[in-house]
CSV table of C-alpha atoms in Angstrom, one decimal:
chain,number,residue,atom,x,y,z
A,1471,MET,CA,0.3,-0.1,-0.2
A,1472,LEU,CA,1.2,3.2,-1.0
A,1473,ASN,CA,2.1,5.9,1.8
A,1474,GLU,CA,0.6,9.3,1.7
A,1475,ILE,CA,2.1,12.4,1.3
A,1476,LEU,CA,-0.1,15.1,0.7
A,1477,ASN,CA,-3.5,16.1,2.4
A,1478,VAL,CA,-5.7,19.2,0.9
A,1479,GLU,CA,-8.3,20.1,3.9
A,1480,GLY,CA,-10.9,22.5,3.4
A,1481,LEU,CA,-8.3,24.7,1.2
A,1482,GLU,CA,-10.8,28.4,0.4
A,1483,THR,CA,-8.7,30.9,-1.3
A,1484,ARG,CA,-10.0,34.3,-1.8
A,1485,PHE,CA,-8.7,37.8,-4.0
A,1486,HIS,CA,-10.5,41.3,-2.5
A,1487,THR,CA,-10.3,42.8,-5.9
A,1488,ASP,CA,-12.1,46.8,-6.4
A,1489,ASN,CA,-15.7,45.3,-7.8
A,1490,GLY,CA,-15.0,43.1,-4.4
A,1491,ILE,CA,-14.0,39.6,-3.2
A,1492,VAL,CA,-13.0,36.8,-5.5
A,1493,HIS,CA,-13.5,33.0,-4.1
A,1494,ALA,CA,-11.3,31.7,-6.4
A,1495,VAL,CA,-10.9,28.4,-4.2
A,1496,ASN,CA,-14.0,26.9,-2.2
A,1497,GLY,CA,-13.5,23.7,0.3
A,1498,VAL,CA,-11.3,22.0,-1.7
A,1499,SER,CA,-9.6,18.8,-1.0
A,1500,PHE,CA,-7.7,15.9,-2.1
A,1501,LYS,CA,-4.9,13.2,-1.2
A,1502,VAL,CA,-1.7,12.2,-3.1
A,1503,ASP,CA,0.6,9.4,-2.4
A,1504,GLU,CA,4.1,8.1,-2.7
A,1505,GLY,CA,4.7,7.8,-6.7
A,1506,GLU,CA,0.8,8.7,-7.9
A,1507,THR,CA,0.3,11.0,-10.7
A,1508,ILE,CA,-2.9,12.5,-10.7
A,1509,GLY,CA,-4.7,15.2,-13.4
A,1510,ILE,CA,-6.7,18.6,-12.5
A,1511,VAL,CA,-8.6,19.4,-14.8
A,1512,GLY,CA,-11.0,22.4,-15.7
A,1513,GLU,CA,-11.7,25.1,-18.5
A,1514,SER,CA,-9.5,28.7,-17.6
A,1515,GLY,CA,-10.3,30.5,-14.5
A,1516,CYS,CA,-11.7,27.1,-12.3
A,1517,GLY,CA,-8.5,27.4,-9.9
A,1518,LYS,CA,-7.2,24.8,-11.0
A,1519,SER,CA,-3.3,27.0,-11.1
A,1520,VAL,CA,-4.6,29.3,-7.3
A,1521,THR,CA,-5.1,25.2,-5.7
A,1522,MET,CA,-1.7,24.4,-6.5
A,1523,LEU,CA,0.2,28.3,-5.9
A,1524,SER,CA,-2.1,27.9,-2.4
A,1525,VAL,CA,-1.0,24.8,-1.2
A,1526,LEU,CA,3.4,26.4,-1.7
A,1527,ARG,CA,2.0,29.7,-0.8
A,1528,LEU,CA,2.5,31.2,-3.2
A,1529,ILE,CA,-1.1,33.9,-3.2
A,1530,ALA,CA,0.1,37.4,-3.2
A,1531,THR,CA,-0.9,38.6,-0.3
A,1532,PRO,CA,-2.4,41.5,-0.8
A,1533,PRO,CA,-4.5,40.9,-3.0
A,1534,GLY,CA,-4.8,37.2,-2.1
A,1535,GLU,CA,-5.8,35.2,1.2
A,1536,ILE,CA,-6.0,31.2,2.0
A,1537,SER,CA,-8.9,32.0,4.4
A,1538,ALA,CA,-8.8,28.3,5.4
A,1539,GLY,CA,-8.2,24.9,5.4
A,1540,SER,CA,-5.1,23.1,6.2
A,1541,VAL,CA,-1.6,21.0,3.9
A,1542,ASP,CA,-0.5,18.1,5.7
A,1543,PHE,CA,2.5,17.1,4.0
A,1544,TYR,CA,4.9,14.2,6.2
A,1545,GLY,CA,2.6,15.3,9.0
A,1546,LYS,CA,3.2,19.1,8.6
A,1547,ASP,CA,0.8,21.7,8.1
A,1548,LEU,CA,2.0,24.2,5.3
A,1549,LEU,CA,0.1,26.7,6.1
A,1550,LYS,CA,0.8,27.1,10.1
A,1551,LEU,CA,4.8,27.2,9.0
A,1552,LYS,CA,6.2,30.5,9.7
A,1553,GLU,CA,8.1,32.3,6.3
A,1554,GLU,CA,11.5,30.7,6.7
A,1555,GLU,CA,10.3,27.2,6.9
A,1556,MET,CA,8.1,28.0,3.9
A,1557,GLN,CA,11.5,28.1,2.0
A,1558,HIS,CA,13.1,25.1,2.7
A,1559,ILE,CA,9.8,23.3,1.3
A,1560,ARG,CA,9.8,24.7,-1.5
A,1561,GLY,CA,12.3,23.8,-4.3
A,1562,ALA,CA,13.6,21.0,-2.1
A,1563,GLN,CA,11.0,18.9,-1.1
A,1564,ILE,CA,8.2,20.3,-3.5
A,1565,SER,CA,8.6,21.9,-6.7
A,1566,MET,CA,6.3,23.6,-9.9
A,1567,ILE,CA,6.9,24.1,-13.4
A,1568,PHE,CA,5.0,27.1,-15.0
A,1569,GLN,CA,3.3,26.7,-17.3
A,1570,ASP,CA,4.7,29.3,-19.4
A,1571,PRO,CA,9.0,28.9,-19.8
A,1572,MET,CA,10.4,32.3,-20.8
A,1573,THR,CA,8.4,34.2,-18.3
A,1574,SER,CA,9.8,31.8,-15.2
A,1575,LEU,CA,13.4,31.3,-16.3
A,1576,ASN,CA,15.6,35.1,-15.8
A,1577,PRO,CA,16.2,36.5,-19.1
A,1578,VAL,CA,19.7,38.1,-17.4
A,1579,LEU,CA,20.5,35.2,-15.2
A,1580,THR,CA,22.5,32.0,-17.6
A,1581,ILE,CA,20.9,28.3,-17.3
A,1582,GLY,CA,24.1,27.6,-15.0
A,1583,LYS,CA,23.3,30.3,-12.5
A,1584,GLN,CA,19.8,29.8,-12.9
A,1585,LEU,CA,19.8,25.8,-12.1
A,1586,THR,CA,22.6,25.3,-9.3
A,1587,GLU,CA,20.9,28.2,-7.3
A,1588,PRO,CA,18.8,25.8,-5.8
A,1589,MET,CA,21.1,23.6,-4.6
A,1590,LEU,CA,23.1,25.6,-3.1
A,1591,LEU,CA,19.9,27.2,-0.8
A,1592,HIS,CA,18.7,23.7,-0.5
A,1593,LEU,CA,21.6,21.2,-0.2
A,1594,ASN,CA,25.1,21.0,1.3
A,1595,ILE,CA,27.2,21.2,-1.7
A,1596,THR,CA,29.9,23.3,-3.6
A,1597,GLN,CA,29.9,25.4,-7.1
A,1598,GLU,CA,31.5,23.1,-8.5
A,1599,GLU,CA,29.2,19.9,-6.7
A,1600,ALA,CA,26.4,22.5,-8.2
A,1601,ASN,CA,27.6,22.5,-12.1
A,1602,GLN,CA,28.2,18.9,-12.1
A,1603,ARG,CA,24.8,18.3,-11.3
A,1604,ALA,CA,23.2,20.6,-13.3
A,1605,THR,CA,25.3,19.4,-16.2
A,1606,GLU,CA,23.8,15.9,-14.8
A,1607,LEU,CA,20.2,17.2,-14.9
A,1608,LEU,CA,20.6,18.7,-18.5
A,1609,GLU,CA,21.5,15.5,-19.9
A,1610,MET,CA,18.4,13.7,-18.1
A,1611,VAL,CA,16.1,16.0,-19.7
A,1612,GLY,CA,17.8,15.4,-23.4
A,1613,ILE,CA,19.1,18.4,-23.5
A,1614,SER,CA,23.4,17.6,-25.8
A,1615,GLY,CA,26.1,19.8,-24.3
A,1616,ALA,CA,24.6,20.1,-21.2
A,1617,ALA,CA,28.1,21.9,-20.3
A,1618,GLU,CA,28.2,24.4,-22.7
A,1619,HIS,CA,24.2,25.2,-22.3
A,1620,LEU,CA,25.6,26.7,-19.1
A,1621,PHE,CA,27.0,29.8,-20.0
A,1622,ASP,CA,23.2,30.0,-22.7
A,1623,TYR,CA,21.1,32.8,-22.0
A,1624,PRO,CA,16.9,31.9,-22.1
A,1625,HIS,CA,16.4,33.5,-25.4
A,1626,GLN,CA,18.5,30.9,-27.0
A,1627,PHE,CA,16.9,28.3,-26.4
A,1628,SER,CA,14.2,26.9,-28.0
A,1629,GLY,CA,10.8,26.7,-26.0
A,1630,GLY,CA,10.7,22.8,-25.8
A,1631,MET,CA,14.8,23.5,-24.5
A,1632,ARG,CA,13.6,26.2,-21.9
A,1633,GLN,CA,10.8,23.9,-20.4
A,1634,ARG,CA,13.5,21.4,-20.4
A,1635,VAL,CA,15.5,23.8,-18.1
A,1636,MET,CA,12.0,23.7,-15.9
A,1637,ILE,CA,11.9,20.5,-15.5
A,1638,ALA,CA,15.9,20.4,-14.5
A,1639,MET,CA,15.5,22.8,-12.3
A,1640,ALA,CA,12.6,21.2,-10.5
A,1641,LEU,CA,14.0,18.7,-10.3
A,1642,SER,CA,17.8,19.4,-8.7
A,1643,CYS,CA,17.0,18.4,-4.7
A,1644,SER,CA,15.1,15.7,-6.1
A,1645,PRO,CA,11.5,16.9,-4.5
A,1646,LYS,CA,9.1,14.6,-3.2
A,1647,VAL,CA,6.2,16.2,-5.2
A,1648,LEU,CA,6.4,17.3,-8.3
A,1649,ILE,CA,3.7,20.1,-9.6
A,1650,ALA,CA,3.6,21.0,-13.8
A,1651,ASP,CA,1.3,24.1,-14.6
A,1652,GLU,CA,0.1,23.6,-17.8
A,1653,PRO,CA,3.2,22.7,-19.0
A,1654,THR,CA,2.5,21.8,-22.7
A,1655,THR,CA,0.7,24.0,-23.1
A,1656,ALA,CA,3.1,26.5,-25.5
A,1657,LEU,CA,4.3,23.3,-27.1
A,1658,ASP,CA,3.7,22.0,-30.2
A,1659,VAL,CA,2.0,18.8,-30.8
A,1660,THR,CA,5.2,16.8,-31.6
A,1661,ILE,CA,7.4,18.2,-28.2
A,1662,GLN,CA,3.9,17.5,-26.2
A,1663,ALA,CA,4.3,13.9,-26.9
A,1664,GLN,CA,8.4,13.8,-25.9
A,1665,PHE,CA,8.2,15.5,-23.3
A,1666,VAL,CA,4.8,13.3,-21.2
A,1667,ASP,CA,7.2,10.6,-22.2
A,1668,LEU,CA,10.0,12.7,-20.6
A,1669,VAL,CA,8.1,13.0,-17.3
A,1670,LYS,CA,6.6,9.8,-17.1
A,1671,ARG,CA,10.9,8.1,-17.7
A,1672,LEU,CA,11.9,10.9,-14.5
A,1673,GLN,CA,8.9,9.8,-12.2
A,1674,LYS,CA,10.2,6.3,-12.5
A,1675,ASP,CA,13.6,7.3,-11.6
A,1676,PHE,CA,13.4,9.7,-9.2
A,1677,GLY,CA,9.8,8.0,-7.8
A,1678,LEU,CA,7.8,10.9,-7.7
A,1679,ALA,CA,4.5,12.2,-7.1
A,1680,ILE,CA,2.6,14.6,-9.9
A,1681,ILE,CA,0.6,16.1,-9.6
A,1682,TRP,CA,-0.5,18.3,-13.4
A,1683,ILE,CA,-2.6,20.7,-13.9
A,1684,THR,CA,-4.2,20.9,-17.4
A,1685,HIS,CA,-6.5,22.0,-19.7
A,1686,ASP,CA,-6.2,19.6,-22.1
A,1687,LEU,CA,-8.1,15.9,-21.8
A,1688,GLY,CA,-6.4,14.8,-23.8
A,1689,VAL,CA,-2.7,15.1,-22.6
A,1690,ILE,CA,-3.4,13.2,-19.1
A,1691,ALA,CA,-5.0,10.0,-20.3
A,1692,GLY,CA,-2.1,8.8,-21.0
A,1693,LEU,CA,-0.2,10.4,-17.6
A,1694,ALA,CA,-2.2,10.0,-14.6
A,1695,GLN,CA,-3.5,7.1,-12.4
A,1696,ARG,CA,-6.5,9.2,-11.0
A,1697,MET,CA,-8.3,12.6,-12.2
A,1698,MET,CA,-9.9,15.4,-10.5
A,1699,VAL,CA,-12.8,18.2,-12.6
A,1700,MET,CA,-12.9,21.0,-11.1
A,1701,TYR,CA,-15.3,23.8,-11.7
A,1702,GLY,CA,-16.3,27.4,-10.0
A,1703,GLY,CA,-13.1,26.5,-7.4
A,1704,CYS,CA,-14.6,23.2,-6.3
A,1705,PHE,CA,-13.7,19.8,-7.8
A,1706,ILE,CA,-17.0,18.2,-9.0
A,1707,GLU,CA,-15.9,15.1,-10.9
A,1708,GLU,CA,-12.8,12.4,-9.0
A,1709,ALA,CA,-12.1,8.8,-10.4
A,1710,ASP,CA,-9.2,6.9,-11.8
A,1711,VAL,CA,-9.1,7.7,-15.0
A,1712,LYS,CA,-10.2,5.0,-16.6
A,1713,GLU,CA,-12.8,5.2,-14.9
A,1714,LEU,CA,-13.5,8.4,-15.6
A,1715,TYR,CA,-13.1,8.5,-19.3
A,1716,ALA,CA,-16.0,5.5,-20.2
A,1717,ASN,CA,-17.6,6.7,-17.4
A,1718,PRO,CA,-18.5,10.0,-16.3
A,1719,GLN,CA,-21.7,11.0,-14.5
A,1720,HIS,CA,-21.1,14.7,-13.7
A,1721,PRO,CA,-22.8,16.4,-16.1
A,1722,TYR,CA,-19.7,19.3,-16.7
A,1723,THR,CA,-17.0,16.0,-16.9
A,1724,VAL,CA,-20.3,14.6,-19.7
A,1725,GLY,CA,-19.5,17.6,-21.9
A,1726,LEU,CA,-15.9,18.4,-21.4
A,1727,LEU,CA,-15.5,14.9,-22.8
A,1728,GLY,CA,-18.2,15.6,-25.2
A,1729,SER,CA,-16.1,18.5,-26.6
A,1730,LEU,CA,-13.4,16.3,-27.8
A,1731,PRO,CA,-12.8,14.5,-31.1
A,1732,ARG,CA,-12.1,11.2,-31.1
A,1733,LEU,CA,-11.1,8.3,-32.9
A,1734,ASP,CA,-13.6,5.3,-31.7
A,1735,GLY,CA,-16.4,6.8,-34.0
A,1736,LYS,CA,-18.5,7.3,-30.6
A,1737,HIS,CA,-19.7,10.5,-31.1
A,1738,SER,CA,-21.7,12.4,-33.3
A,1739,GLU,CA,-20.4,14.3,-36.3
A,1740,ARG,CA,-20.8,17.2,-34.8
A,1741,LEU,CA,-18.8,18.2,-31.8
A,1742,GLU,CA,-20.1,19.4,-28.6
A,1743,SER,CA,-20.6,22.1,-26.4
A,1744,ILE,CA,-21.0,23.5,-23.3
A,1745,ASP,CA,-24.0,26.7,-23.2
A,1746,GLY,CA,-23.6,29.5,-21.2
A,1747,LEU,CA,-20.6,31.1,-19.4
A,1748,PRO,CA,-18.7,30.3,-16.3
A,1749,PRO,CA,-19.5,31.1,-13.4
A,1750,VAL,CA,-18.9,35.0,-10.8
A,1751,LEU,CA,-17.2,34.1,-8.0
A,1752,TYR,CA,-17.5,37.7,-6.6
A,1753,ALA,CA,-20.3,35.3,-3.3
A,1754,PRO,CA,-18.8,32.1,-2.0
A,1755,PRO,CA,-21.2,29.4,-3.8
A,1756,THR,CA,-24.8,28.6,-1.8
A,1757,ALA,CA,-25.9,26.4,-4.8
A,1758,CYS,CA,-24.1,24.4,-7.3
A,1759,PRO,CA,-21.9,26.3,-9.5
A,1760,PHE,CA,-22.7,24.4,-12.8
A,1761,ALA,CA,-26.1,24.6,-12.0
A,1762,PRO,CA,-27.0,27.7,-14.5
A,1763,ARG,CA,-25.8,25.5,-17.6
A,1764,CYS,CA,-26.1,22.4,-16.9
A,1765,LYS,CA,-29.2,20.6,-18.7
A,1766,PHE,CA,-30.1,17.9,-15.6
A,1767,VAL,CA,-30.9,21.2,-13.5
A,1768,ILE,CA,-33.4,20.2,-10.7
A,1769,ASP,CA,-34.5,22.8,-7.9
A,1770,LYS,CA,-32.1,21.4,-4.5
A,1771,CYS,CA,-29.1,22.4,-7.5
A,1772,LEU,CA,-30.3,26.4,-7.1
A,1773,GLU,CA,-30.5,25.9,-3.8
A,1774,GLU,CA,-27.0,23.8,-1.8
A,1775,ASN,CA,-24.0,22.9,-3.2
A,1776,PRO,CA,-23.4,19.7,-3.3
A,1777,ALA,CA,-20.4,18.2,-1.8
A,1778,LEU,CA,-18.1,15.4,-3.5
A,1779,GLU,CA,-19.5,11.9,-2.7
A,1780,GLU,CA,-19.2,8.4,-3.7
A,1781,ILE,CA,-20.6,6.5,-6.0
A,1782,ALA,CA,-18.7,3.6,-7.2
A,1783,PRO,CA,-15.0,2.3,-5.4
A,1784,LYS,CA,-12.9,5.3,-6.0
A,1785,HIS,CA,-15.2,7.3,-7.7
A,1786,ARG,CA,-17.1,10.5,-6.8
A,1787,ILE,CA,-19.0,13.2,-7.8
A,1788,ALA,CA,-20.7,16.3,-6.5
A,1789,CYS,CA,-23.7,16.1,-7.8
A,1790,TRP,CA,-27.6,15.8,-6.9
A,1791,VAL,CA,-29.0,14.0,-9.8
A,1792,ASP,CA,-28.8,10.9,-12.4
A,1793,ILE,CA,-27.4,11.4,-15.6
A,1794,ASN,CA,-28.3,8.1,-16.0
A,1795,THR,CA,-32.1,8.4,-15.3
A,1796,GLY,CA,-32.3,12.6,-14.7
A,1797,ARG,CA,-33.9,12.0,-11.1
A,1798,ALA,CA,-32.5,12.8,-8.2
A,1799,ARG,CA,-29.8,11.0,-6.3
């Protein structure tokens, strides 16, 4: 049995703006086991990235505020640690790959400088040892002539190479958890496939737990063991990947999967779309956030926000309706 490494309970994050308080994350809870890969999917603005930034306490305060919840990492609540203690967690034990490598890398510092900085901060090694490890990491992620590239600047690398540098940097201190925030969005399809294969190989070599954030359900299908679907700052469905793709039970998940082109012919000639717009989160959800766009909506959906409940082994949804019958559960 795998050991639990991360346990997030009731996490809430909000932002104070001139127009009001934006309730970006609303009571999300999830667990991650050692060596597991989980995918978090949902449309832009649903709270995926903010959730993970909250876990690492990287939310700018103000305007942001983590207003409730706990993040248990090996028995420590990360939300209660002092900032100095968190600095020993970030990068060393939990690393993050951000969406745009060009804005994540400092344009005026060499690749070698940026790669060795976390090692010198977190590991008891010399500059020479850090340079050697940086070279090994670049070679590991598929950059040839790594020793010479240490003296290059980010603008001298292609988008795919910069993303590989971000992986090397994230792995430099051998973390236990790797958070990947839509890391393939800026890459073309061929490089995306290479990138996913690389991450799968490195996970096997390092024994990483990976949290992969994406809006691309095609990418996550061959990568994760478990998937969580997010909407309006809430998790609305969670299941093993094969189960979720074969048997989605939340109307939003059904809509997401229906919007994907398929090769097996199991869809109509026209791809489906989800009518309506994402919710405006200036108030905490007191009803189901998907109700205004849902074709299965009943009165209870407009009165109370459902919690995630198990409907089958390892399959949970937050919905008042059985979409197979159209009736209340």
